[in-house]
Coordinates of C-alpha atoms in Angstrom, one line a residue:
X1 CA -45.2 171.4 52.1
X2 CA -48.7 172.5 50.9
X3 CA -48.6 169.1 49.0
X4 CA -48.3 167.0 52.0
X5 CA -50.9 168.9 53.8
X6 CA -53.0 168.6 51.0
X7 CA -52.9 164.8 51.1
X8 CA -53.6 165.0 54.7
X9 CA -56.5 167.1 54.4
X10 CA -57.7 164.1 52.4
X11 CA -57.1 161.6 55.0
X12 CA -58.8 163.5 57.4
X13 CA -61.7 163.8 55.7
X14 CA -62.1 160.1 54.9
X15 CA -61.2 159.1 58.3
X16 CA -64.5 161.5 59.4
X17 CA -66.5 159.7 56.9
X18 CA -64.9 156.2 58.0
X19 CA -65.6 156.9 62.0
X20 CA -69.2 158.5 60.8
X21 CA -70.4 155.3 59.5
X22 CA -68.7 152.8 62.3
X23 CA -70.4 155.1 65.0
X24 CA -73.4 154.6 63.1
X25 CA -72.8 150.7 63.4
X26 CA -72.0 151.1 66.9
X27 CA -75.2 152.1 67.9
X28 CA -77.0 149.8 65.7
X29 CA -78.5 152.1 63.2
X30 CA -76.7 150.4 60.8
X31 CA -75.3 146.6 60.4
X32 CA -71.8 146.8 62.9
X33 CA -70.6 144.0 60.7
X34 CA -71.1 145.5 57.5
X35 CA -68.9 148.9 58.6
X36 CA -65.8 146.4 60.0
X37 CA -65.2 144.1 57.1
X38 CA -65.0 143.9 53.2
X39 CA -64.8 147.3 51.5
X40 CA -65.2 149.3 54.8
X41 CA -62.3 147.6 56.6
X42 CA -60.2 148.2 53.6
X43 CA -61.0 151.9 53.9
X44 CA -59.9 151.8 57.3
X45 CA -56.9 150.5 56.8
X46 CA -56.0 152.7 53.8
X47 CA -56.7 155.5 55.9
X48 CA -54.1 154.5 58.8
X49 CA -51.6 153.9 56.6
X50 CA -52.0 157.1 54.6
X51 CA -51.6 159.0 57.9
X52 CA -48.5 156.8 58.9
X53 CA -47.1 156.9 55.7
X54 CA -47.1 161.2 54.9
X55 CA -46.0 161.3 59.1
X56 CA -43.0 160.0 57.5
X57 CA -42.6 162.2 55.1
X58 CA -43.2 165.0 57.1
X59 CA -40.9 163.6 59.6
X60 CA -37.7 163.6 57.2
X61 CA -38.9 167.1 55.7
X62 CA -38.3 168.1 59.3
X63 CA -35.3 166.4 59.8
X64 CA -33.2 166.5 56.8
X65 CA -31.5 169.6 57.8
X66 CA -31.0 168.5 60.8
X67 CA -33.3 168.2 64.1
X68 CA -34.4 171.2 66.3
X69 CA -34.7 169.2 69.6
X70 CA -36.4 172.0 71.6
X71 CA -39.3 172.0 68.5
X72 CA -38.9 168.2 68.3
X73 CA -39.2 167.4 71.8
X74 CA -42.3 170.1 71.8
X75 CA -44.0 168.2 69.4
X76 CA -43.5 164.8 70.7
X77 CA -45.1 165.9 73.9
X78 CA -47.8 167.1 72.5
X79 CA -48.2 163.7 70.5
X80 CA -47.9 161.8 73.2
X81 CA -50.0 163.4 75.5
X82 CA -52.7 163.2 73.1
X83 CA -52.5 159.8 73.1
X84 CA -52.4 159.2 76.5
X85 CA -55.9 161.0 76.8
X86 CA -57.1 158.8 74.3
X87 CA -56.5 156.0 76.7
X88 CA -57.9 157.8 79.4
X89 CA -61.1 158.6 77.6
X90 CA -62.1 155.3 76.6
X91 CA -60.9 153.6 79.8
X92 CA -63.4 155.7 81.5
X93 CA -65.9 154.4 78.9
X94 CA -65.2 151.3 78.7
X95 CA -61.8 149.8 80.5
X96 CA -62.2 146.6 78.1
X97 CA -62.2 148.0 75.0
X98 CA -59.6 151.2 76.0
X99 CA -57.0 152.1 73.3
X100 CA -54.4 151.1 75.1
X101 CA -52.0 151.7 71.7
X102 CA -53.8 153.5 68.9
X103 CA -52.7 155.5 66.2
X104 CA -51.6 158.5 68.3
X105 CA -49.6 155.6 70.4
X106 CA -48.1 154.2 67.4
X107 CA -46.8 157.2 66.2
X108 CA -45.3 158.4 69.1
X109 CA -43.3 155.2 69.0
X110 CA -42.4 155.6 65.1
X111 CA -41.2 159.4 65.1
X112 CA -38.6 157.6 68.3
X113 CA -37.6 155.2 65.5
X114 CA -37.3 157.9 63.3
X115 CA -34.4 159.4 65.3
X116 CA -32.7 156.2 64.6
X117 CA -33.1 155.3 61.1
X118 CA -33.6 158.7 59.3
X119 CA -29.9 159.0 58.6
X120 CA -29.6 155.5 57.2
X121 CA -29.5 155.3 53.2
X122 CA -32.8 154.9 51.5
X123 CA -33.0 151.8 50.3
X124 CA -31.9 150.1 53.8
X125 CA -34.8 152.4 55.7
X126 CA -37.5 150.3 53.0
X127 CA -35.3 147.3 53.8
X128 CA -36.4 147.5 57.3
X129 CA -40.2 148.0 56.1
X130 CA -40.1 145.6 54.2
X131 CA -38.6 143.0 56.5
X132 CA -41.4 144.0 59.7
X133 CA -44.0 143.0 56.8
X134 CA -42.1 139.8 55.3
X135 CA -40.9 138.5 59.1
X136 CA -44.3 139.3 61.2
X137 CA -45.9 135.7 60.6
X138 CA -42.7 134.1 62.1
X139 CA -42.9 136.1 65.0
X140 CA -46.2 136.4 66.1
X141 CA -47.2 134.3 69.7
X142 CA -49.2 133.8 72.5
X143 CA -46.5 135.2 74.7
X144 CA -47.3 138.5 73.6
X145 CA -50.8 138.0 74.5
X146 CA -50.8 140.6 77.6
X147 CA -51.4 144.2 77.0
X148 CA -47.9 145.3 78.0
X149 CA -46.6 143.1 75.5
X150 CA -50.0 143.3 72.6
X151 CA -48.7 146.8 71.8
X152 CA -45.7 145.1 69.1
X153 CA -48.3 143.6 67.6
X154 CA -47.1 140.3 67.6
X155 CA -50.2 138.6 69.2
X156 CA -52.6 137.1 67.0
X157 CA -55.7 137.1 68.8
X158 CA -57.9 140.1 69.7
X159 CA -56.9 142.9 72.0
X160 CA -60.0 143.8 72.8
X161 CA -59.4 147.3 72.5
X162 CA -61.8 149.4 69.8
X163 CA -58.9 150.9 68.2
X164 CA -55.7 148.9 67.7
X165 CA -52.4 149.5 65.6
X166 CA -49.5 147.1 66.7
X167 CA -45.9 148.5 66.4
X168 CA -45.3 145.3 63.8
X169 CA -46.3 145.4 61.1
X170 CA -47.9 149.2 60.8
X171 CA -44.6 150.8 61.8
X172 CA -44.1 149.7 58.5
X173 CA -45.8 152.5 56.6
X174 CA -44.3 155.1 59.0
X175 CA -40.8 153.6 57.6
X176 CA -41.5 153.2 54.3
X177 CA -42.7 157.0 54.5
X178 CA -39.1 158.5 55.7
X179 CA -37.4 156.1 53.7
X180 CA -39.4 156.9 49.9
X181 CA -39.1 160.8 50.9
X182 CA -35.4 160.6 50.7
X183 CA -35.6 159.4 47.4
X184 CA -39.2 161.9 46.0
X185 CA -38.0 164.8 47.7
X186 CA -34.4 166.1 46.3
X187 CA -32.1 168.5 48.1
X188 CA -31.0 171.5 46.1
X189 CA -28.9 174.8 47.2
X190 CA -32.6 176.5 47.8
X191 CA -33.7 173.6 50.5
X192 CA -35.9 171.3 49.7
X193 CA -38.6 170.5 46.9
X194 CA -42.2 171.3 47.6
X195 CA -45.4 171.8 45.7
X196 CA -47.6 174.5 45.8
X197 CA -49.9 173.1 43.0
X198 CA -51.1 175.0 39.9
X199 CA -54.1 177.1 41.8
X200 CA -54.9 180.7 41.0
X201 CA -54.2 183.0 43.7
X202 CA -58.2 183.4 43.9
X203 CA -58.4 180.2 44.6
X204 CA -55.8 180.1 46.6
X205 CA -57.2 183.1 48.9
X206 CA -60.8 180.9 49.1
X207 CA -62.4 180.1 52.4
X208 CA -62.9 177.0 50.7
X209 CA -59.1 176.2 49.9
X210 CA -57.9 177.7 52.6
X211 CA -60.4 175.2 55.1
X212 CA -59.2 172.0 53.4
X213 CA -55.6 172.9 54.3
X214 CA -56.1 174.1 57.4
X215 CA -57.7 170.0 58.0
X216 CA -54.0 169.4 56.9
X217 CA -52.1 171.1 58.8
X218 CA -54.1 170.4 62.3
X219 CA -55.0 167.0 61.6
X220 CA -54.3 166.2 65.4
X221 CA -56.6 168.3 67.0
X222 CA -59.0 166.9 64.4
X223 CA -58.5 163.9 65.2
X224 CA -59.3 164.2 68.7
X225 CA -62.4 166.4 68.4
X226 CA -64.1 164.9 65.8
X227 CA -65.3 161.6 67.5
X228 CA -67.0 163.3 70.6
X229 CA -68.9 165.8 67.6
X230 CA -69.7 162.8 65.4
X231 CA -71.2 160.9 68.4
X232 CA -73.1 163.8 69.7
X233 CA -74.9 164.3 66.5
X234 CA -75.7 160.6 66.2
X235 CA -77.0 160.6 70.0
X236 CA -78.6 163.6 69.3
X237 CA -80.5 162.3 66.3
X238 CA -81.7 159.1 68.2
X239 CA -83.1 161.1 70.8
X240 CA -85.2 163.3 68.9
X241 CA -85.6 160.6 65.8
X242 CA -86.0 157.3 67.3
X243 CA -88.3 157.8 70.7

C-alpha cells in the first residue's frame, strides 16, 4: 500500500544519510568511531529493523490471499541474487571484511521463513519473535565462530565483515512484522485495508511526492546503487579538496 511505501521511502532516505556519514568516517574525514557507536549506532540499527520489520508487512500483504509462486519465486531471485553480488563486490574489495550475510542475505532467509509461519495465528508468529530475542544469550558460542556457521548469528565475537545481520536475533523484526500485520491490517469483502493518506490530488501528481514514493517502492535497487554514488562523491571531493 502507499502507506507502507511511504514508510520505506523514509528508511531509505535515513539509511542514505546513515551510509553518507560512515563512508565519511571510513575515509577519515570524520572520527570512524564517532559514526559506529552511541547515537549513530542506534540510527543504524533503527534503520535495519524498520526495513525488516515493513518486509514483513509487505510480505503478508502479498501473501494473505494466497501466494503467486511464479511472482514469488521471481522476486526471491531477484533478492537473492542481489545479495550475492553484494558479497561479490566487497570480496573483491576486501575478502576480510566481505558481507558474507547482510541485509539482502538476511532477508532472503526471512521471506523462506515466511512460507512457514505466515499461516500460523498471530500471536504464536510474535511468540516466535519474541522467543529468538528472549533465548539468543543461551545460545550464543564459539562453535558458531566460522563463517558458514556466523551467519545464525549465534557467535559472539566479530565477523569481520563490514556489514553483518545474523539470522538470530534480527529475523526477529522480520517476524514480528508478518505477525503485527495480521492483526493492523483487517480483511474485508473489498481485500485488504490500505492507506492512501489525506493528500490533495495536486499533491499527489507532484514530482516531489511522486519521487519520495518511487524511493518506496524500489528501495532495492536503491539500496544497491547508492553506496558506489555516495563513495564516488566522497572520493571525488578528496581529490579535488584535500591534495
Amino acid at each position: 500500500s502507499q502507506l507502507i511505501d511511504g514508510l520505506r521511502a523514509i528508511a531509505v532516505l535515513a539509511m542514505i544519510v546513515y551510509h553518507f556519514a560512515w563512508d565519511l568516517g571510513f575515509f577519515n574525514i570524520v572520527d570512524p568511531f564517532i559514526v559506529n557507536s552511541g547515537w549513530w549506532k542506534i540510527f543504524a540499527v533503527s534503520i535495519g529493523s524498520s526495513f525488516l520489520f515493513l518486509s514483513g508487512i509487505s510480505f503478508w500483504l502479498s501473501a494473505y490471499g494466497g501466494i503467486n509462486f511464479r511472482k514469488f519465486t521471481k522476486r526471491f531471485l531477484i533478492l537473492i541474487s542481489a545479495a550475492l553480488l553484494v558479497s561479490l563486490g566487497t570480496y573483491q574489495a576486501d575478502s576480510n571484511t566481505f558481507v558474507f550475510f547482510g541485509i539482502l542475505h538476511l532477508l532472503s532467509a526471512c521471506t523462506l521463513l515466511g512460507l512457514l509461519i505466515y499461516k500460523m495465528p498471530s500471536a504464536l508468529i510474535i511468540l516466535i519473535g519474541l522467543s529468538i530475542i528472549i533465548f539468543e544469550p543461551y545460545l550464543i558460542s564459539d562453535f558458531y565462530e566460522p563463517k558458514y556457521l556466523a551467519w545464525t548469528g549465534l557467535f559472539s565475537g566479530s565477523t569481520g565483515s563490514v556489514d553483518f545481520y545474523g539470522f538470530i536475533p534480527w529475523s526477529s523484526a522480520y517476524i514480528f512484522g508478518i505477525g503485527l500485520s495480521k492483526i493492523i491490517f483487517k480483511i474485508d469483502g473489498k481485500g485488504i485495508w490500505t492507506n492512501n493518506f489525506l493528500f490533495s490530488n495536486t499533491r499527489k501528481n507532484s514530482v516531489l511526492f511522486k519521487t519520495f514514493f518511487w524511493l518506496g517502492r524500489n528501495s532495492l535497487l536503491i539500496y544497491l546503487i547508492h553506496q558506489p554514488i555516495l563513495i564516488g562523491i566522497i572520493y571525488t571531493y578528496m581529490k579535488i579538496f584535500m591534495l
